Tab-separated table of C-alpha atoms in Angstrom:
chain	number	residue	atom	x	y	z
A	953	MET	CA	-44.721	116.216	-25.682
A	954	ASN	CA	-43.538	117.060	-29.122
A	955	LYS	CA	-43.850	114.885	-32.179
A	956	LYS	CA	-40.200	113.704	-32.173
A	957	THR	CA	-40.347	112.439	-28.609
A	958	ARG	CA	-43.595	110.626	-29.227
A	959	TRP	CA	-42.105	108.641	-32.145
A	960	GLY	CA	-39.063	107.636	-30.039
A	961	ILE	CA	-41.292	106.139	-27.339
A	962	ILE	CA	-43.295	104.217	-29.957
A	963	ILE	CA	-40.107	102.716	-31.467
A	964	ILE	CA	-38.825	101.564	-28.036
A	965	ILE	CA	-42.157	99.874	-27.235
A	966	LEU	CA	-42.121	98.069	-30.591
A	967	LEU	CA	-38.587	96.791	-29.988
A	968	LEU	CA	-39.591	95.459	-26.565
A	969	ILE	CA	-42.587	93.636	-28.054
A	970	ILE	CA	-40.389	92.063	-30.800
A	971	GLY	CA	-37.740	91.049	-28.240
A	972	MET	CA	-40.313	89.310	-26.009
A	973	GLY	CA	-41.489	87.255	-28.962
A	974	VAL	CA	-38.032	86.200	-30.225
A	975	PHE	CA	-36.341	85.354	-26.828
A	976	PRO	CA	-38.201	82.008	-26.226
A	977	ILE	CA	-37.096	80.765	-29.661
A	978	ILE	CA	-33.441	81.662	-29.059
A	979	LYS	CA	-33.491	80.099	-25.605
A	980	LYS	CA	-34.966	76.871	-26.938
A	981	HIS	CA	-32.377	76.682	-29.723
A	982	PHE	CA	-29.294	77.181	-27.513
A	983	LYS	CA	-30.453	75.356	-24.361
A	984	PRO	CA	-28.195	72.252	-23.719
A	985	SER	CA	-29.899	68.915	-23.410
A	986	LYS	CA	-30.054	67.084	-20.102
A	987	GLU	CA	-27.705	64.446	-21.491
A	988	THR	CA	-25.196	67.134	-22.435
A	989	GLU	CA	-25.493	68.740	-19.011
A	990	LYS	CA	-24.834	65.383	-17.415
A	991	LYS	CA	-21.656	64.945	-19.412
A	992	GLU	CA	-20.426	68.473	-18.744
A	993	ILE	CA	-21.154	68.438	-14.997
A	994	PRO	CA	-20.150	65.005	-13.765
A	995	SER	CA	-20.903	63.700	-10.344
A	996	LYS	CA	-17.566	63.764	-8.581
A	997	GLY	CA	-18.563	61.393	-5.887
A	998	LYS	CA	-19.811	58.816	-8.336
A	999	VAL	CA	-16.639	58.849	-10.482
A	1000	LYS	CA	-14.431	58.528	-7.420
A	1001	GLY	CA	-16.475	55.612	-6.202
A	1002	ASP	CA	-16.234	53.797	-9.536
A	1003	ARG	CA	-12.479	54.382	-10.046
A	1004	VAL	CA	-10.282	51.252	-10.038
A	1005	LEU	CA	-6.504	51.624	-9.664
A	1006	ASN	CA	-4.222	49.105	-11.394
A	1007	VAL	CA	-1.380	47.960	-9.125
A	1008	ASN	CA	1.310	45.317	-8.686
A	1009	ALA	CA	1.440	43.202	-5.559
A	1010	GLN	CA	3.642	40.700	-3.739
A	1011	ILE	CA	2.838	37.736	-1.521
A	1012	VAL	CA	4.331	38.169	1.949
A	1013	ARG	CA	6.536	35.258	2.999
A	1014	TYR	CA	9.367	34.367	5.336
A	1015	GLU	CA	12.911	34.890	4.087
A	1016	THR	CA	16.452	35.500	5.292
A	1017	LEU	CA	17.263	39.199	5.620
A	1018	ASN	CA	20.890	40.279	5.403
A	1019	ASP	CA	22.114	43.650	6.619
A	1020	VAL	CA	24.959	44.334	4.185
A	1021	PHE	CA	27.260	47.353	4.399
A	1022	GLU	CA	28.500	48.387	0.952
A	1023	THR	CA	31.508	50.536	0.171
A	1024	THR	CA	34.385	50.832	-2.294
A	1025	GLY	CA	38.042	49.994	-1.860
A	1026	ASN	CA	41.302	49.302	-3.658
A	1027	LEU	CA	43.432	46.250	-4.332
A	1028	MET	CA	46.971	46.603	-3.017
A	1029	PRO	CA	50.040	44.372	-3.358
A	1030	ASP	CA	51.042	42.375	-0.316
A	1031	GLU	CA	54.557	43.803	-0.634
A	1032	GLU	CA	56.064	46.379	-2.986
A	1033	VAL	CA	59.468	48.064	-3.160
A	1034	ASP	CA	61.546	50.199	-5.510
A	1035	LEU	CA	64.856	48.380	-5.892
A	1036	SER	CA	68.165	50.245	-5.683
A	1037	PHE	CA	71.793	49.522	-4.757
A	1038	GLU	CA	73.213	50.263	-1.312
A	1039	THR	CA	76.402	51.629	-2.876
A	1040	SER	CA	77.477	53.563	-5.937
A	1041	GLY	CA	79.208	52.188	-8.998
A	1042	LYS	CA	79.021	51.204	-12.633
A	1043	ILE	CA	76.360	48.584	-13.403
A	1044	THR	CA	78.114	45.516	-14.808
A	1045	GLN	CA	75.260	43.009	-14.796
A	1046	ILE	CA	71.450	42.924	-15.064
A	1047	SER	CA	70.137	39.402	-14.539
A	1048	PHE	CA	66.339	39.723	-14.497
A	1049	ILE	CA	63.751	39.667	-17.276
A	1050	GLU	CA	61.199	42.454	-17.071
A	1051	GLY	CA	57.748	41.380	-15.942
A	1052	SER	CA	58.905	37.947	-14.790
A	1053	PRO	CA	58.614	36.258	-11.377
A	1054	VAL	CA	61.713	36.209	-9.166
A	1055	ARG	CA	62.554	34.364	-5.958
A	1056	LYS	CA	63.729	35.821	-2.682
A	1057	GLY	CA	67.539	36.131	-2.666
A	1058	GLU	CA	67.861	35.891	-6.441
A	1059	LEU	CA	70.630	38.113	-7.927
A	1060	LEU	CA	68.999	40.822	-10.035
A	1061	ALA	CA	71.845	43.239	-10.827
A	1062	LYS	CA	75.435	44.075	-9.861
A	1063	VAL	CA	77.823	47.024	-9.868
A	1064	ASN	CA	81.578	46.901	-10.291
A	1065	ASP	CA	83.287	45.231	-7.291
A	1066	LYS	CA	86.764	44.537	-8.669
A	1067	PRO	CA	88.582	46.892	-6.223
A	1068	LEU	CA	86.840	45.241	-3.315
A	1069	GLN	CA	87.613	41.755	-4.594
A	1070	ALA	CA	91.269	42.698	-4.865
A	1071	GLU	CA	91.271	44.036	-1.310
A	1072	LEU	CA	89.655	40.824	-0.092
A	1073	LYS	CA	92.334	38.706	-1.738
A	1074	LYS	CA	95.009	40.844	-0.137
A	1075	LEU	CA	93.554	40.253	3.299
A	1076	GLU	CA	93.088	36.535	2.659
A	1077	ALA	CA	96.781	36.300	1.726
A	1078	GLN	CA	97.784	37.727	5.108
A	1079	ILE	CA	95.756	35.235	7.121
A	1080	PRO	CA	98.198	32.235	6.937
A	1081	LEU	CA	101.174	34.299	8.123
A	1082	ALA	CA	99.209	35.902	10.927
A	1083	SER	CA	97.841	32.532	12.005
A	1084	ASP	CA	101.355	31.086	12.054
A	1085	ARG	CA	102.563	33.928	14.269
A	1086	VAL	CA	99.784	33.283	16.737
A	1087	PHE	CA	100.641	29.568	16.779
A	1088	ARG	CA	104.344	30.229	17.458
A	1089	GLN	CA	103.685	32.867	20.096
A	1090	LYS	CA	101.277	30.555	21.870
A	1091	ALA	CA	103.914	27.784	21.992
A	1092	LEU	CA	106.538	30.169	23.364
A	1093	LEU	CA	104.049	31.529	25.912
A	1094	GLU	CA	103.469	28.026	27.246
A	1095	LYS	CA	107.232	27.790	27.844
A	1096	ASP	CA	107.349	31.287	29.331
A	1097	ALA	CA	109.631	32.333	26.448
A	1098	VAL	CA	107.526	35.391	25.548
A	1099	SER	CA	105.307	37.739	27.458
A	1100	LYS	CA	101.551	37.493	27.482
A	1101	GLU	CA	101.357	40.967	25.939
A	1102	ALA	CA	103.365	39.790	22.899
A	1103	PHE	CA	100.955	36.863	22.376
A	1104	GLU	CA	97.888	39.095	22.712
A	1105	GLN	CA	99.320	41.516	20.168
A	1106	VAL	CA	99.682	38.897	17.401
A	1107	SER	CA	96.263	37.467	18.306
A	1108	THR	CA	94.707	40.922	17.964
A	1109	GLU	CA	96.353	41.399	14.566
A	1110	LEU	CA	94.817	38.125	13.377
A	1111	ASP	CA	91.379	39.114	14.664
A	1112	LYS	CA	91.722	42.459	12.922
A	1113	LEU	CA	92.489	40.728	9.635
A	1114	TYR	CA	89.340	38.616	9.979
A	1115	ALA	CA	87.277	41.704	10.833
A	1116	ASP	CA	88.659	43.577	7.811
A	1117	MET	CA	87.744	40.604	5.626
A	1118	GLU	CA	84.167	40.629	6.920
A	1119	LEU	CA	83.943	44.364	6.258
A	1120	VAL	CA	85.104	43.943	2.664
A	1121	LYS	CA	82.700	41.058	2.131
A	1122	ALA	CA	79.864	43.262	3.421
A	1123	ARG	CA	80.856	45.969	0.945
A	1124	ILE	CA	80.930	43.406	-1.843
A	1125	SER	CA	77.422	42.277	-0.919
A	1126	GLN	CA	76.290	45.899	-1.247
A	1127	THR	CA	77.315	45.786	-4.894
A	1128	GLU	CA	74.754	43.017	-5.465
A	1129	LEU	CA	71.046	43.718	-5.855
A	1130	ARG	CA	69.009	40.708	-4.689
A	1131	ALA	CA	65.259	40.181	-4.458
A	1132	PRO	CA	64.049	40.835	-0.877
A	1133	PHE	CA	60.956	38.625	-1.387
A	1134	ASP	CA	59.172	36.518	-4.001
A	1135	GLY	CA	57.324	38.635	-6.529
A	1136	ILE	CA	56.955	40.017	-10.039
A	1137	ILE	CA	59.632	42.434	-11.159
A	1138	GLY	CA	58.555	45.368	-13.283
A	1139	LEU	CA	60.232	47.360	-16.028
A	1140	ARG	CA	63.900	48.205	-15.543
A	1141	GLN	CA	64.866	51.870	-15.456
A	1142	VAL	CA	68.606	51.521	-16.220
A	1143	SER	CA	70.956	49.702	-18.574
A	1144	GLU	CA	74.275	47.928	-18.125
A	1145	GLY	CA	77.122	50.427	-18.102
A	1146	ALA	CA	75.115	53.131	-16.347
A	1147	TYR	CA	76.391	54.639	-13.126
A	1148	ALA	CA	74.092	53.866	-10.219
A	1149	SER	CA	73.815	55.409	-6.781
A	1150	PRO	CA	71.591	54.538	-3.815
A	1151	THR	CA	68.988	56.977	-5.200
A	1152	THR	CA	68.856	55.267	-8.616
A	1153	ILE	CA	65.712	53.127	-9.056
A	1154	ILE	CA	66.563	49.930	-10.917
A	1155	ALA	CA	63.048	48.413	-11.050
A	1156	ARG	CA	59.986	47.816	-8.897
A	1157	LEU	CA	59.297	44.456	-7.248
A	1158	THR	CA	55.683	43.599	-6.417
A	1159	LYS	CA	54.228	40.667	-4.512
A	1160	THR	CA	50.692	39.905	-5.736
A	1161	ASP	CA	49.965	36.710	-3.820
A	1162	PRO	CA	48.129	37.449	-1.619
A	1163	LEU	CA	46.521	40.802	-2.408
A	1164	LYS	CA	45.389	43.324	0.176
A	1165	VAL	CA	41.908	44.864	-0.024
A	1166	GLU	CA	41.890	48.282	1.637
A	1167	PHE	CA	38.694	50.195	2.437
A	1168	SER	CA	37.155	52.438	5.097
A	1169	ILE	CA	34.191	51.899	7.399
A	1170	ASN	CA	31.991	54.422	9.170
A	1171	GLU	CA	31.750	54.941	12.890
A	1172	LYS	CA	28.506	52.948	12.864
A	1173	GLN	CA	30.240	49.774	11.611
A	1174	ALA	CA	33.314	50.116	13.845
A	1175	ASN	CA	32.104	47.465	16.310
A	1176	ASP	CA	30.927	45.039	13.614
A	1177	VAL	CA	34.110	44.758	11.541
A	1178	ARG	CA	37.108	43.131	13.175
A	1179	LYS	CA	39.935	40.694	12.475
A	1180	GLY	CA	38.489	37.581	10.827
A	1181	THR	CA	35.367	39.281	9.402
A	1182	ASN	CA	34.558	37.898	5.949
A	1183	ILE	CA	33.935	40.286	3.077
A	1184	THR	CA	33.011	39.939	-0.582
A	1185	PHE	CA	34.149	42.185	-3.400
A	1186	LYS	CA	33.687	42.664	-7.129
A	1187	LEU	CA	35.853	44.399	-9.665
A	1188	GLY	CA	34.465	47.643	-11.061
A	1189	GLY	CA	31.829	46.658	-13.626
A	1190	GLY	CA	32.364	42.933	-13.029
A	1191	LEU	CA	29.920	40.274	-11.877
A	1192	THR	CA	32.324	37.729	-10.379
A	1193	GLU	CA	32.312	37.789	-6.580
A	1194	TYR	CA	35.505	37.171	-4.587
A	1195	ASN	CA	35.916	36.363	-0.890
A	1196	ALA	CA	38.466	37.818	1.495
A	1197	ALA	CA	39.003	38.018	5.252
A	1198	VAL	CA	39.895	41.053	7.370
A	1199	TYR	CA	43.345	40.746	8.940
A	1200	ALA	CA	43.919	44.240	10.355
A	1201	VAL	CA	41.887	47.266	11.498
A	1202	GLU	CA	43.177	50.694	12.470
A	1203	PRO	CA	42.972	51.089	16.267
A	1204	GLN	CA	41.081	54.402	16.118
A	1205	LEU	CA	38.844	56.530	13.921
A	1206	GLU	CA	40.225	59.430	11.908
A	1207	LEU	CA	38.938	62.565	13.599
A	1208	LYS	CA	38.271	64.514	10.396
A	1209	THR	CA	36.421	61.853	8.417
A	1210	ARG	CA	35.103	59.723	11.311
A	1211	THR	CA	36.162	56.647	9.370
A	1212	MET	CA	38.478	53.750	10.077
A	1213	LYS	CA	40.779	51.990	7.607
A	1214	VAL	CA	40.485	48.228	7.238
A	1215	ARG	CA	42.543	45.706	5.291
A	1216	ALA	CA	41.603	42.220	4.163
A	1217	LYS	CA	43.613	39.572	2.303
A	1218	TYR	CA	42.622	37.719	-0.850
A	1219	PRO	CA	44.658	34.622	-1.890
A	1220	ASN	CA	45.485	35.635	-5.451
A	1221	THR	CA	47.061	32.281	-6.236
A	1222	ASN	CA	46.462	32.381	-9.978
A	1223	GLY	CA	47.597	35.992	-10.306
A	1224	ARG	CA	44.311	36.867	-12.011
A	1225	LEU	CA	43.755	40.147	-10.179
A	1226	GLN	CA	46.104	43.112	-10.384
A	1227	PRO	CA	46.811	45.599	-7.600
A	1228	GLY	CA	45.578	49.137	-8.078
A	1229	ARG	CA	42.066	48.197	-9.224
A	1230	THR	CA	38.918	49.639	-7.640
A	1231	VAL	CA	36.495	47.139	-6.105
A	1232	SER	CA	32.951	47.188	-4.717
A	1233	ILE	CA	32.865	45.673	-1.239
A	1234	GLY	CA	30.024	44.082	0.696
A	1235	ILE	CA	30.154	43.175	4.401
A	1236	LYS	CA	27.387	41.143	6.014
A	1237	LEU	CA	26.820	42.822	9.366
A	1238	GLN	CA	23.731	40.904	10.467
A	1239	GLU	CA	21.589	37.986	9.298
A	1240	ILE	CA	17.962	37.473	10.353
A	1241	LYS	CA	16.330	34.201	9.367
A	1242	ASN	CA	12.566	33.708	8.954
A	1243	ALA	CA	11.891	37.431	8.679
A	1244	LEU	CA	8.795	38.988	7.125
A	1245	THR	CA	9.897	41.704	4.725
A	1246	ALA	CA	8.369	44.378	2.542
A	1247	PRO	CA	9.900	46.395	-0.287
A	1248	SER	CA	10.903	49.864	0.862
A	1249	GLU	CA	8.739	51.510	-1.794
A	1250	SER	CA	5.582	49.825	-0.461
A	1251	LEU	CA	5.727	51.721	2.862
A	1252	ILE	CA	4.453	55.243	3.502
A	1253	LEU	CA	5.246	57.455	6.457
A	1254	GLU	CA	2.012	59.225	7.416
A	1255	MET	CA	1.581	61.315	10.590
A	1256	GLY	CA	4.445	59.505	12.294
A	1257	ARG	CA	3.093	56.057	11.368
A	1258	ASP	CA	4.419	53.509	8.875
A	1259	ILE	CA	1.510	52.289	6.783
A	1260	ALA	CA	1.038	49.923	3.853
A	1261	TYR	CA	-1.885	48.520	1.878
A	1262	LEU	CA	-3.018	44.915	1.573
A	1263	TYR	CA	-5.212	43.586	-1.206
A	1264	LYS	CA	-8.450	41.960	0.023
A	1265	ASN	CA	-11.561	41.206	-2.041
A	1266	GLY	CA	-10.727	43.722	-4.756
A	1267	LYS	CA	-9.983	46.593	-2.373
A	1268	ALA	CA	-6.989	48.174	-0.663
A	1269	HIS	CA	-6.965	47.872	3.115
A	1270	GLN	CA	-4.654	50.097	5.129
A	1271	VAL	CA	-2.486	48.498	7.850
A	1272	ILE	CA	-0.112	50.067	10.383
A	1273	LEU	CA	3.303	48.420	10.524
A	1274	LYS	CA	6.054	48.046	13.089
A	1275	LYS	CA	9.482	48.032	11.417
A	1276	GLY	CA	12.695	46.263	12.320
A	1277	LEU	CA	15.938	46.039	10.350
A	1278	ARG	CA	16.119	48.151	7.208
A	1279	THR	CA	18.352	47.353	4.242
A	1280	GLU	CA	18.862	49.198	0.985
A	1281	SER	CA	15.773	47.666	-0.680
A	1282	LYS	CA	13.778	45.902	2.053
A	1283	VAL	CA	12.366	46.460	5.502
A	1284	GLN	CA	11.774	43.852	8.183
A	1285	ILE	CA	8.163	43.938	9.389
A	1286	ILE	CA	7.747	42.900	13.017
A	1287	ASP	CA	3.998	43.514	13.244
A	1288	GLY	CA	1.154	44.437	10.899
A	1289	ILE	CA	1.276	41.755	8.205
A	1290	GLN	CA	1.174	37.963	8.124
A	1291	PRO	CA	2.667	35.322	5.803
A	1292	GLY	CA	0.413	34.896	2.768
A	1293	ASP	CA	-0.911	38.467	2.789
A	1294	THR	CA	-1.014	40.222	-0.574
A	1295	LEU	CA	0.964	43.427	-0.199
A	1296	ILE	CA	0.438	46.209	-2.746
A	1297	VAL	CA	3.827	47.515	-3.855
A	1298	THR	CA	3.039	50.070	-6.596
A	1299	GLY	CA	0.775	53.110	-6.715
A	1300	VAL	CA	0.702	53.297	-2.935
A	1301	MET	CA	0.747	57.118	-2.896
A	1302	GLN	CA	-2.621	57.164	-4.705
A	1303	LEU	CA	-4.308	54.580	-2.495
A	1304	ARG	CA	-6.929	55.185	0.163
A	1305	ASP	CA	-8.420	52.720	2.606
A	1306	GLY	CA	-11.225	50.771	0.905
A	1307	MET	CA	-10.353	51.975	-2.588
A	1308	PRO	CA	-11.088	49.462	-5.424
A	1309	VAL	CA	-7.893	48.071	-6.995
A	1310	LYS	CA	-7.003	45.601	-9.705
A	1311	ILE	CA	-3.796	43.553	-9.603
A	1312	ASP	CA	-1.890	43.514	-12.880
A	1313	ASN	CA	1.111	41.463	-11.720
A	1314	ILE	CA	2.158	39.417	-8.719
A	1315	LEU	CA	5.842	40.210	-8.313
A	1316	ILE	CA	8.233	37.416	-7.416
A	1317	ASP	CA	11.280	38.459	-5.397
């Protein structure tokens, strides 16, 4: 062993001796206290056992449960027609005021009928002479002074005159535009002096009392909605509820949509509602009295079972439920809870059987 190697071994030994003396001091200085260790490594079981979940609850009670089908629909006029003349001609008269009510049979407008009136007068002037001929021929026939054929000829001429008069009167009536039913007449599309034809729209007449409520139902409700079924509806964004009754249902479902059109009538006596508006419709399909109910959000489906949690002595107790009718927000409970039970309705996804809970609020339905 040379001198250089010998000094290297001595230095290594010295470093080991120094390290063995310093290590206990460093360990003591950096070693965490028991209290710190306790904070850093908590007991999971103990924290879980001490945890209290704040929840809201509801007292179970009997109530009336309504199965309501909701949909949207439209308000339609009871009757509506675009008014036009049956013949062509120059418009000589417009008698209605736009936007005003009119009665059935009321004269609304007229086209020129002077040629027809002249023709009618001509025919009326021929009636006395033709009638006199028939009278004379009848007297002569009774005396066998003329043949029966001669009498029938003058009688036919008189009948023809009367028929021609009726035809002219019918043509004159075609020059008059009259209201086909009571209603509100809209804005006129023509002016006096314009030439009108049967394709010219003069104005639109609308009957708004009553109003029709048209909507569609699904295949599931087809047997529950029929003539006489009462419905309620609200205008879009409105709070006022109106009542109507179904008066007609389509006889079959539409194959593409699997829906069926339904119409109800609302007595719009004050004219407050206008056709064309969208409405929200509710139909009561079923009513169950004295039913125990639970909010839909308080139930959990777990392994094919419907479960909920009741509050008893500061803890959550799991119960298995048997459901009945389900509505949009509530579920009928046939078995599993009793009137007066305190049903937990919030935080149910975090609950476990026997878990400590604290009720913040008792909700009132």
